[in-house]
Structure formats: structure tokens, C-alpha cells
Tab-separated table of C-alpha atoms (C1' of nucleotides) in Angstrom:
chain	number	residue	atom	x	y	z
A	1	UNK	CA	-57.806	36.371	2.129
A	2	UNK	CA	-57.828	39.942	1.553
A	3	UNK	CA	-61.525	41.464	0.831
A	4	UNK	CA	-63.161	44.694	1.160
A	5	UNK	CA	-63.141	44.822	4.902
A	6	UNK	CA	-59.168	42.993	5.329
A	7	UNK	CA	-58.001	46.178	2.595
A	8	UNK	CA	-59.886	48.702	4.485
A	9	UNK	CA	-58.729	47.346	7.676
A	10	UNK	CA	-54.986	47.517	6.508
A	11	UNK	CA	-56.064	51.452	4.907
A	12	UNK	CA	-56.869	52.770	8.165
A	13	UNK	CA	-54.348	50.928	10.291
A	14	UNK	CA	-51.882	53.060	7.484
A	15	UNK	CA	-53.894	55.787	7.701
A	16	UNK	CA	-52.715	56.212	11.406
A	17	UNK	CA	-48.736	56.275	10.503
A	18	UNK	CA	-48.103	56.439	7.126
A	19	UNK	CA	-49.316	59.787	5.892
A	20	UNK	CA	-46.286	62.491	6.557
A	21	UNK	CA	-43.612	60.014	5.864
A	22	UNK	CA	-41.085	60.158	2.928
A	23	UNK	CA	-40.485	57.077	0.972
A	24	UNK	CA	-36.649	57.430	0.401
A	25	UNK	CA	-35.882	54.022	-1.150
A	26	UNK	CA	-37.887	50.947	-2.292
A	27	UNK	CA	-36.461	47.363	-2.473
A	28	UNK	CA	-37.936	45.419	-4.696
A	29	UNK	CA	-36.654	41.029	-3.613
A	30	UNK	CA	-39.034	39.557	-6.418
A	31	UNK	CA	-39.241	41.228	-9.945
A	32	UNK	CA	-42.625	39.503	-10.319
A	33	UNK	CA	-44.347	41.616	-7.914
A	34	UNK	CA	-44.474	44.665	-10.553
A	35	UNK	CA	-44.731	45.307	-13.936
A	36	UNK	CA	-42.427	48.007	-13.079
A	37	UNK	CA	-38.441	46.937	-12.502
A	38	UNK	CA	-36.624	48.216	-9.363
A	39	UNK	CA	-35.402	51.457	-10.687
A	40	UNK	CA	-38.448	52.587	-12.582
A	41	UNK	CA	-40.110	51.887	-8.841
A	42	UNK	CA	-37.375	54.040	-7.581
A	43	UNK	CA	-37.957	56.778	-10.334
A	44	UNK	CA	-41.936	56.910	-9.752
A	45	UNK	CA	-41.879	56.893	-6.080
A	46	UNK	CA	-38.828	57.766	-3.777
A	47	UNK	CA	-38.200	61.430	-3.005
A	48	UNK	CA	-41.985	61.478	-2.044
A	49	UNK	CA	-44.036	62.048	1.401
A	50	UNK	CA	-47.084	59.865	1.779
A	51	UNK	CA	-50.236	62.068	1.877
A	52	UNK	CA	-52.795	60.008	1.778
A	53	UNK	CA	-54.399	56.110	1.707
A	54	UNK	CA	-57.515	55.209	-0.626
A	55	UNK	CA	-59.273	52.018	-1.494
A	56	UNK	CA	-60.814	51.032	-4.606
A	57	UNK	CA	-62.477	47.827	-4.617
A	58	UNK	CA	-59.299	45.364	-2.799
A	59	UNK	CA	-57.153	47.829	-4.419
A	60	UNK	CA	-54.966	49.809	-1.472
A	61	UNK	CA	-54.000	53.154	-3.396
A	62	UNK	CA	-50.664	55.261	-1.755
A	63	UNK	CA	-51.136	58.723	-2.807
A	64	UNK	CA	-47.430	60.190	-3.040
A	65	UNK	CA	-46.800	64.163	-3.218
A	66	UNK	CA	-44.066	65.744	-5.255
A	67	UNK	CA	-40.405	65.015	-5.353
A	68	UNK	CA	-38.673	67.015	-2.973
A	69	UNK	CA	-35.818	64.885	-2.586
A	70	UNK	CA	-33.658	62.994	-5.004
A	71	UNK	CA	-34.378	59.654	-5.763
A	72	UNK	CA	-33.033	56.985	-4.230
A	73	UNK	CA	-30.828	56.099	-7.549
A	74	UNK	CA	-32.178	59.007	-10.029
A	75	UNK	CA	-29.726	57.349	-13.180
A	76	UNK	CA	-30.418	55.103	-16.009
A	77	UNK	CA	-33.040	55.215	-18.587
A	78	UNK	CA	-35.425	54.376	-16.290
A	79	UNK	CA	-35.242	57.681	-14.371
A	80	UNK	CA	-37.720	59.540	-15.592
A	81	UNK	CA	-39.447	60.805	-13.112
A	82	UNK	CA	-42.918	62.822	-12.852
A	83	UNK	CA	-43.134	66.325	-11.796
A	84	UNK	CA	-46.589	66.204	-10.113
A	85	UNK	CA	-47.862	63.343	-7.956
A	86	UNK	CA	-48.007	59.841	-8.039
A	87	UNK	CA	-49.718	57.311	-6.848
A	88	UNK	CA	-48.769	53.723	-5.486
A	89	UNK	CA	-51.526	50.928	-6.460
A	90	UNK	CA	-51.072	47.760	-3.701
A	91	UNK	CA	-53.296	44.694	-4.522
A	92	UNK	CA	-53.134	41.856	-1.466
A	93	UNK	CA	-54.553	38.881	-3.606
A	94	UNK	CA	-54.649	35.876	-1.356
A	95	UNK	CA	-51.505	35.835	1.538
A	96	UNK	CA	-50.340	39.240	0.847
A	97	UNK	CA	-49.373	41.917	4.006
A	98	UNK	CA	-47.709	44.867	4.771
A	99	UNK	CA	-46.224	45.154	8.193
A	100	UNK	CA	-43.896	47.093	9.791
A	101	UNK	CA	-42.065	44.497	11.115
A	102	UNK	CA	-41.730	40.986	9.497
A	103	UNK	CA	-41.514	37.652	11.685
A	104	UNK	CA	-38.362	36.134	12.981
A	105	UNK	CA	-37.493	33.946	10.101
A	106	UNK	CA	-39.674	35.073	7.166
A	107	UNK	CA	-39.042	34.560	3.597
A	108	UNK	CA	-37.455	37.956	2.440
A	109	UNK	CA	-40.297	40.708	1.759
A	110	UNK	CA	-41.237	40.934	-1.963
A	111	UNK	CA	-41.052	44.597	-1.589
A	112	UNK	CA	-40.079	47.290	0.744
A	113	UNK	CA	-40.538	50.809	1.048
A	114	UNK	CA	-37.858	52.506	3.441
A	115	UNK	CA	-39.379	55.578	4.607
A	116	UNK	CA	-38.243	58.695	6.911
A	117	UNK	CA	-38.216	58.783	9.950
A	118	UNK	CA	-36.671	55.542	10.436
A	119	UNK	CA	-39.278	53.160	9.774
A	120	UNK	CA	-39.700	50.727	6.943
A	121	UNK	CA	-43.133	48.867	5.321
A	122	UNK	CA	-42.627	45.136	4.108
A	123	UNK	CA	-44.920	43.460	1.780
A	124	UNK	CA	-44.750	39.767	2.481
A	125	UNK	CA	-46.889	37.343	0.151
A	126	UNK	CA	-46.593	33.857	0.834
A	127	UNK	CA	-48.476	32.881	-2.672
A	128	UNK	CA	-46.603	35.538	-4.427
A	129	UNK	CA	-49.933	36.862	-6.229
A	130	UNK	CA	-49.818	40.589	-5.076
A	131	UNK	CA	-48.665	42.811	-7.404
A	132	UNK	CA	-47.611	46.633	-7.368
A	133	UNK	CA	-48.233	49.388	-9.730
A	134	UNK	CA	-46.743	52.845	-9.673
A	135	UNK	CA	-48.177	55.856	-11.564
A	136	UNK	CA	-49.182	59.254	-12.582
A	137	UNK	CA	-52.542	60.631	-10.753
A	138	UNK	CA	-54.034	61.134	-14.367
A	139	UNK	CA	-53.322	57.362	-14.985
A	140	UNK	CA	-55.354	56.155	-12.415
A	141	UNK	CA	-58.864	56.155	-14.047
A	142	UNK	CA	-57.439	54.219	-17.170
A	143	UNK	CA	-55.521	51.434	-14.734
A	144	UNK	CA	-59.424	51.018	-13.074
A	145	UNK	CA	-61.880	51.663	-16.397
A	146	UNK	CA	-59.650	48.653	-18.202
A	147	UNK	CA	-60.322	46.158	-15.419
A	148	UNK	CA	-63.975	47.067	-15.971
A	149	UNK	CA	-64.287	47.680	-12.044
A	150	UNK	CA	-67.935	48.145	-10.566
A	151	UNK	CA	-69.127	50.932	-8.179
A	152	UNK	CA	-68.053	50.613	-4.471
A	153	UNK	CA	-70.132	48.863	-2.359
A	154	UNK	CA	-70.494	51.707	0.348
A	155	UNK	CA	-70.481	54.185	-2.838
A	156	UNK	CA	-73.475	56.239	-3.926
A	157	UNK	CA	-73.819	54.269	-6.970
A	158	UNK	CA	-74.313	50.958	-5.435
A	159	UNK	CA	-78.223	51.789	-5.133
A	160	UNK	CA	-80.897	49.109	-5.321
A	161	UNK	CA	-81.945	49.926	-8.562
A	162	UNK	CA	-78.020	49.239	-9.794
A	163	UNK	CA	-78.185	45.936	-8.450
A	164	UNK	CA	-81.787	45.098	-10.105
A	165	UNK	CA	-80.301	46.335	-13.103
A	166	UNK	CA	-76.806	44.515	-12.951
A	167	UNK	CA	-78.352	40.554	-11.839
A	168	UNK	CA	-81.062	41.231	-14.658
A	169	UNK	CA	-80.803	38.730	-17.276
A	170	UNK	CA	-78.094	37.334	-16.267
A	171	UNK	CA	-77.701	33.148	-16.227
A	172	UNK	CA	-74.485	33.014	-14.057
A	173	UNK	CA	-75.157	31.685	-10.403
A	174	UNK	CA	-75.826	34.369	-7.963
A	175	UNK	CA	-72.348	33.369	-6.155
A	176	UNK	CA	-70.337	34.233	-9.616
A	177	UNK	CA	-72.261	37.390	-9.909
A	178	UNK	CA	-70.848	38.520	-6.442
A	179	UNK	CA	-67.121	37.906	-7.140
A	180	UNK	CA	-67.100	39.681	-10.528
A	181	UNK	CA	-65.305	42.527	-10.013
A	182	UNK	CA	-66.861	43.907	-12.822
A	183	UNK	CA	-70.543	44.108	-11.208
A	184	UNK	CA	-69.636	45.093	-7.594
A	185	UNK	CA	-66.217	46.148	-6.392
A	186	UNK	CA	-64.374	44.358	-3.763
A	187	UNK	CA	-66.337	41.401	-2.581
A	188	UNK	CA	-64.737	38.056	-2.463
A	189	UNK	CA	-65.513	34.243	-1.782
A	190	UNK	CA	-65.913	35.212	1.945
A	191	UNK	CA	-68.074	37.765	1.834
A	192	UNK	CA	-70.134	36.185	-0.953
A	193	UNK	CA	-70.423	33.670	1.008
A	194	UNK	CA	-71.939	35.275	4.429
A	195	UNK	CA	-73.656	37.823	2.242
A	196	UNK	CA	-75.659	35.195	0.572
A	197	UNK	CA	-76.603	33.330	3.823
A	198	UNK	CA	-77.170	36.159	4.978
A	199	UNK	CA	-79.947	37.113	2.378
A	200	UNK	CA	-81.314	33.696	2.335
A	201	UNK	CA	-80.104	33.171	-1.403
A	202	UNK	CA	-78.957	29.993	-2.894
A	203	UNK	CA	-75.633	30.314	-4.268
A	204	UNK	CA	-76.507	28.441	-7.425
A	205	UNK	CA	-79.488	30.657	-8.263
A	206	UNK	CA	-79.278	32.276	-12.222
A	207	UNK	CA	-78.677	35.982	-11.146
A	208	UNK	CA	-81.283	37.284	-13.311
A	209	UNK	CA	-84.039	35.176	-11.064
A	210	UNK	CA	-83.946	36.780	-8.652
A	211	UNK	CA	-86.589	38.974	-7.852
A	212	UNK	CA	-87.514	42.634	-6.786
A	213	UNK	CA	-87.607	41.470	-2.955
A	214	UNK	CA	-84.506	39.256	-3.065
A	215	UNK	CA	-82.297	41.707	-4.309
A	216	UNK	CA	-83.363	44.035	-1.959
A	217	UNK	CA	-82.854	41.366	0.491
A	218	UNK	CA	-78.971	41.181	-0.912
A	219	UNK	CA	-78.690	44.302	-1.212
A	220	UNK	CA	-79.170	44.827	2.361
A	221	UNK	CA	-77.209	42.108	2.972
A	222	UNK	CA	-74.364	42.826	0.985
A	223	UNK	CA	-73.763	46.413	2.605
A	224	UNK	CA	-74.479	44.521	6.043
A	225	UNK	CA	-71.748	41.835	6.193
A	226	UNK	CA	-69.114	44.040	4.662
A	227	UNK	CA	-69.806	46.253	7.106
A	228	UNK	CA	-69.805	43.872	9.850
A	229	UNK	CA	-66.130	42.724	8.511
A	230	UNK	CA	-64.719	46.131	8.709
A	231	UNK	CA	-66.472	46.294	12.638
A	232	UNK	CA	-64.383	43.107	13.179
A	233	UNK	CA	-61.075	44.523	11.275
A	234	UNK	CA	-61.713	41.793	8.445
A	235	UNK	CA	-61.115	37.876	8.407
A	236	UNK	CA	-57.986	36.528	9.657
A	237	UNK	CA	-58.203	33.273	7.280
A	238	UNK	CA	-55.449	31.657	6.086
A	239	UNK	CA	-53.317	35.086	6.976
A	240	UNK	CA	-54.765	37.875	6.967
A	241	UNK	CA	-52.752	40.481	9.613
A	242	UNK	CA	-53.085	44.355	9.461
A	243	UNK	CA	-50.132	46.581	9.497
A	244	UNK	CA	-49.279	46.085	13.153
A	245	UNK	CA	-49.914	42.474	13.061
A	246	UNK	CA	-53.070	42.368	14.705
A	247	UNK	CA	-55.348	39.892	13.985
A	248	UNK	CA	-58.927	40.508	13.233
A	249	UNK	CA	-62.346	38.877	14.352
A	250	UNK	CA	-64.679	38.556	11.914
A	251	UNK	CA	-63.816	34.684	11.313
A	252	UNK	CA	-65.057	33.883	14.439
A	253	UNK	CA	-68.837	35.060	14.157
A	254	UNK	CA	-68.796	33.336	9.911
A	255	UNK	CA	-72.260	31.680	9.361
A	256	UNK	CA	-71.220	29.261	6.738
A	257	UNK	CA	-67.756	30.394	5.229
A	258	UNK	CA	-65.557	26.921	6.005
A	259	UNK	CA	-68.047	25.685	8.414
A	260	UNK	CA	-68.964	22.212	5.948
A	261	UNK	CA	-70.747	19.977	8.416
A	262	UNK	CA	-71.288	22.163	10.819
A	263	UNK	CA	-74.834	23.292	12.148
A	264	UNK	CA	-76.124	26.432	10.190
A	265	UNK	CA	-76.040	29.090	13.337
A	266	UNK	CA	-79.624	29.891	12.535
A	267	UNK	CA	-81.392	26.409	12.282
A	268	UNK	CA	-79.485	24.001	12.835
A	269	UNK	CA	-79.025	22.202	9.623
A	270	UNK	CA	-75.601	20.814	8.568
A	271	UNK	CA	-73.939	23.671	6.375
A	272	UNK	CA	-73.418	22.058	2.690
A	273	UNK	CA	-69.996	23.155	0.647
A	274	UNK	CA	-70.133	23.045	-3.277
A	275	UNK	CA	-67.961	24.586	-5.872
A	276	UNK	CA	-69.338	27.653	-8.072
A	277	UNK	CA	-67.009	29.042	-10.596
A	278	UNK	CA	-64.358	26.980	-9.178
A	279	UNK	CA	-64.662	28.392	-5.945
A	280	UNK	CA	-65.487	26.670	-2.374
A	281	UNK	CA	-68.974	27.780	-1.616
A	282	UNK	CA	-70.462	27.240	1.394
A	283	UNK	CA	-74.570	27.392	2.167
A	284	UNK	CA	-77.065	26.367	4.533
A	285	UNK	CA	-79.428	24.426	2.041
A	286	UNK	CA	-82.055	25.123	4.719
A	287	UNK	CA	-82.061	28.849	5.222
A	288	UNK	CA	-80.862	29.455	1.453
A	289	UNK	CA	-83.599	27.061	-0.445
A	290	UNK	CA	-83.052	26.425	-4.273
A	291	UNK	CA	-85.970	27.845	-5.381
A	292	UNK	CA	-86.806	28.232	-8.928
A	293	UNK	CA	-87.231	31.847	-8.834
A	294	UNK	CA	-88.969	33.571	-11.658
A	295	UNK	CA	-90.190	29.848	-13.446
A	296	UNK	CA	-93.735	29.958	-13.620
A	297	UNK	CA	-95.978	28.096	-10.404
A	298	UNK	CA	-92.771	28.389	-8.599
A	299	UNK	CA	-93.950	31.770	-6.820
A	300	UNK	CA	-93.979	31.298	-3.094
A	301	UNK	CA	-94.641	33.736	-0.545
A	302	UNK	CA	-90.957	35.436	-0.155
A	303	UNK	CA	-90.046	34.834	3.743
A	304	UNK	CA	-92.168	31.510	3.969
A	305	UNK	CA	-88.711	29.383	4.886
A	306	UNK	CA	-87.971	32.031	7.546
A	307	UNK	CA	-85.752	29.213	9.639
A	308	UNK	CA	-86.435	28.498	12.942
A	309	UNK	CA	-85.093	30.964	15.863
A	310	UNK	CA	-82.258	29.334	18.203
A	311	UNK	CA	-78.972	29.822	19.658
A	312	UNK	CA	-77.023	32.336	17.913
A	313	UNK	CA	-74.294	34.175	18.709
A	314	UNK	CA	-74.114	37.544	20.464
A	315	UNK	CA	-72.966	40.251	17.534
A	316	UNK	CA	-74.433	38.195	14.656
A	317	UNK	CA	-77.841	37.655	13.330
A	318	UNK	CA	-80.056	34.902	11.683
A	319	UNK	CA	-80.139	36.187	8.053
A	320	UNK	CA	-82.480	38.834	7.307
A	321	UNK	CA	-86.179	38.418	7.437
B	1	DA	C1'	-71.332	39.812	-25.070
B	2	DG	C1'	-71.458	36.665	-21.661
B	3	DT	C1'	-69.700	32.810	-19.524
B	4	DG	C1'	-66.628	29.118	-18.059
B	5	DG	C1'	-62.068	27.345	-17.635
B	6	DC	C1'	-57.132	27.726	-17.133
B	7	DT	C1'	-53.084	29.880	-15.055
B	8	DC	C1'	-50.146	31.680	-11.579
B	9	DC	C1'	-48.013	30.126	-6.645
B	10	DT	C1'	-47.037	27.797	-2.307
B	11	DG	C1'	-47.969	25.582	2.228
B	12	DG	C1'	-50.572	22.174	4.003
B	13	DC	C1'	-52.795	18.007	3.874
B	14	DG	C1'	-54.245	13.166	2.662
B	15	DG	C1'	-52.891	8.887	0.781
B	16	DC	C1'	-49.782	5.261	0.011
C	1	DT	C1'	-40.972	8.387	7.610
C	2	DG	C1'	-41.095	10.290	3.248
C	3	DC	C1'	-42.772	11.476	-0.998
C	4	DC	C1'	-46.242	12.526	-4.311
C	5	DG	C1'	-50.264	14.820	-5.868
C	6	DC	C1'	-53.930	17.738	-4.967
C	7	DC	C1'	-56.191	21.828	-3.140
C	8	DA	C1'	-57.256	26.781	-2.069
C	9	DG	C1'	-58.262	31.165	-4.433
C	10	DG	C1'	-58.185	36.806	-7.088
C	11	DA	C1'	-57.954	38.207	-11.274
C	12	DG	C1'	-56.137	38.249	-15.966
C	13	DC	C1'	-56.451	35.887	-20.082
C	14	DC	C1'	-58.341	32.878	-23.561
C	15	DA	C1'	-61.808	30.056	-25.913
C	16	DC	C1'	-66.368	29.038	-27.020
DNA sequence: AGTGGCTCCTGGCGGC
DNA sequence: TGCCGCCAGGAGCCAC
């Protein structure tokens, strides 16, 4: 499922074809896949060369120049098209992908942009949860400050000193505090996952327990395994492809992500699933001990359960010490 | 305000 | 063999 890494993955796989081309028509097969009908897509986008690819959190954002061809159907009350720039907002959700070339015997794409030269971008989306938004440049900080989104991981405000301050009295588990959107941008039940193994942090912990050398510990750790998915061009779970249909790696070096019952690549110990905030969560109870945290006589010298050294693989480490 | 639960959606899987 | 029901999960929405 599309994270960080899979979005950034697909941004720079775009980044290599897309910019310079002009979107001359976009066909939308499903009407849920925008807020936006057809022709209003039409209106906001078409007559418009791609000049650039952003990400912002798992959003992919399409930055459009200004019209210098007609629309692909500029009639109807729909047509009212911006003057300046506009921008094309592309959330993945769980199955969704654009390619340039859709399988032998796919569904019909949900979307697709027909661009010039001859080429043409398909969003397929098996679970139908991706959705597309198409706007004004001056719109964009409103669409992101009402969904509350927190600072980029990779981002200058993503310091140590936000994190303290954002898991700081807070009761949810550590593994809810990761997926809201709200704290950090971008990081999903994957990446929560490894991160947490990773930092040697039960999934269950309270957020706010966690201490000055934990969250360093996740902070690290955090920054780490995203980076280590965009190294491996992201997860190819379930169905994750890039543009091109490539494939990436990053599900074969996973720690504990859907590996239930199956040693913990560090010690040894079977890897334990349980469900936090509804989502499968996946730990090594082992390497990422329960502890109490902050309760009083529970204080243990952090880096006492260091686990064992053994086998691991080649490009991936025990979690950090 | 913060938190948990429900909803959307479909292919795949287990059970009978 | 075939059918039914359940599950996964990102994020928006609602209720407590």
C-alpha cells in the first residue's frame, strides 16, 4: 500500500517523463474518484504542460502551467477555467497506480490523462479509494491546513524536539500516534510497523511514555526506514507498481511487517501480530518489550534488552542500539 | 480536545 | 464445487 517511500517512488519515476508534456484531455471511467465531475476536470486541467511533481505527505501533487491550448471540451457551466496555474492533487490510498500502460485485461482505468506527445497516464485502483482533486495554486494550503497534515518527515520541521513535543501527553498507543496524519506526514501501517521494530518500541506503548531517549531512538528510526523504503523504490505489497511497472524491494528485507510466526530477524523470537486502532500490527515482543515507561520503579537502563546478535540480512540492520 | 469506531471497496481466503 | 462471510487498510466522519 502506498506510503511515503511507494508516493515518492512513483514522483520520481514521473519526474523522469512527465514534466514537458501537455495534458490535452482527461477521462474520467468512475465519477467517484473526484469531487470534481468530468468536465470541471477538463476545465481545471487540459490545455496545460506538466511542469513539475511534488509530494506532500502520500499526497502526489501535478503542478500544471497555464492554458495555452483550448480545453479539451471548454463548454458548459462547468468551464470556467483559471488563468494562472493549477495544480493536480493524486492520493494512491491502498491499490491505487498510475502507469503508462495498463495490463492485458484490466478493469477500465478510473481516470486518464491523455497527454502530448502521444502518451497517456492511467490511474488504476482496484479498491477504488484514490481520489483526485484539481485546483488553483492559492488553494493548495487550505486543501492541506483542513486535513490538519503534520510536517514532512525528511522536512526541517520534523526535529527531535517536534516529536518530544507531539507524543507528550498523549494516551494513544505509540502505533496510532505514527499513522495520524495529523502528527507526522506520510507514514503508514508499514512503515509504522518497521519503524517501531526498528526503535525497539512496543506498539501498544501510551505515546506520551515514552521518554527523552526513546524518541530519539524513533526519531532516528523513523527517518531511517523511510529512507531505506525510498533506497528500495517502496513496498510492493498487495500492489504497489511505479509508473513503468516496476516492482520495488523493500518487502523483501521487512523485519516484522506480515511476518506473524516468523523468527524476529534480530533474535530469533516468533514475531507476534495484534490489532492497534484497527490495524494489523506486527512486533517482535522480544526486541520491542512492553515496558511501563514513565510509571514509577519501572525505570530500567534504556538498551538493557539489546537482543542477541545473529543472522541478519545483508542491507538491513538489528534495530538501533 | 482527544480518542476510538465506523465507513468506503474489492479480491482473496477460509469454512461449510 | 460453490457459496457465504470475513478481512485488509487510508482517511474522513461521527460520537463519546
Amino acid at each position: 500500500m502506498p506510503e511515503l517511500p511507494e508516493v515518492e517512488t512513483v514522483r520520481r519515476r514521473l519526474l523522469t517523463c512527465l514534466p514537458g508534456l501537455l495534458l490535452r484531455d482527461v477521462v474520467v471511467n468512475d465519477p467517484k474518484v473526484s469531487d470534481l465531475c468530468e468536465a470541471e476536470l477538463r476545465a481545471t486541467l487540459t490545455g496545460r504542460r506538466v511542469t513539475g511533481l511534488r509530494r506532500r505527505g502520500k499526497y502526489l501533487l501535478v503542478d500544471l502551467g497555464p492554458t495555452e491550448a483550448p480545453a479539451a471540451e471548454p463548454t458548459g457551466p462547468a468551464a470556467g477555467r483559471y488563468a494562472g496555474l493549477a495544480v493536480a492533487v493524486i492520493h494512491l490510498r491502498m491499490t491505487g497506480q498510475l502507469v503508462f500502460r495498463p495490463e492485458p485485461g484490466e478493469r477500465p482505468a478510473r481516470f486518464v490523462w491523455r497527454l502530448e506527445p502521444g502518451t497517456e497516464l492511467y490511474f488504476q485502483d482496484v479498491r477504488r479509494f484514490g481520489r483526485l482533486w484539481a485546483f488553483e495554486p492559492a488553494a493548495e494550503d487550505d486543501f492541506f491546513a483542513a486535513r490538519g497534515m503534520g510536517p514532512e518527515p525528511f522536512g526541517p520541521e520534523f526535529t527531535l524536539a517536534y516529536l518530544r513535543g507531539a507524543l507528550a501527553g498523549r494516551r494513544a498507543p505509540l502505533k496510532a500516534f505514527l499513522l495520524d496524519q495529523r502528527r507526522i506526514a506520510g507514514v503508514g501501517n508499514i512503515y509504522a510497523d518497521e519503524a517501531l521494530f526498528r526503535a525497539r518500541l512496543h506498539p501498544l506503548r501510551a505515546a506520551g511514555s515514552v521518554g527523552p531517549r526513546e524518541a530519539q531512538r524513533l526519531h532516528a528510526a523513523l527517518l531511517e526506514t523511510l529512507q531505506a523504503g525510498i533506497d528500495h523504490e517502496g513496498s510492493s505489497i498487495e500492489s504497489f507498481i511505479d509508473p513503468a511497472g516496476e516492482r520495488g524491494s523493500f518487502q523483501e528485507i521487512l523485519s516484522v511487517y506480515q511476518r506473524t510466526g516468523e523468527p524476529c530477524r534480530a533474535c530469533g523470537t516468533t514475531v507476534e501480530r495484534t490489532v492497534v486502532g484497527g490495524r494489523g500490527t506486527h512486533y517482535c515482543p522480544r526486541c520491542q518489550p512492553r515496558r511501563g515507561g514513565m510509571a514509577p520503579g519501572s525505570r530500567r537502563r534504556l538498551g538493557s534488552v539489546a537482543p542477541p546478535r545473529s543472522a541478519k540480512p545483508a542491507d538491513w540492520e538489528a534495530p538501533g542500539r
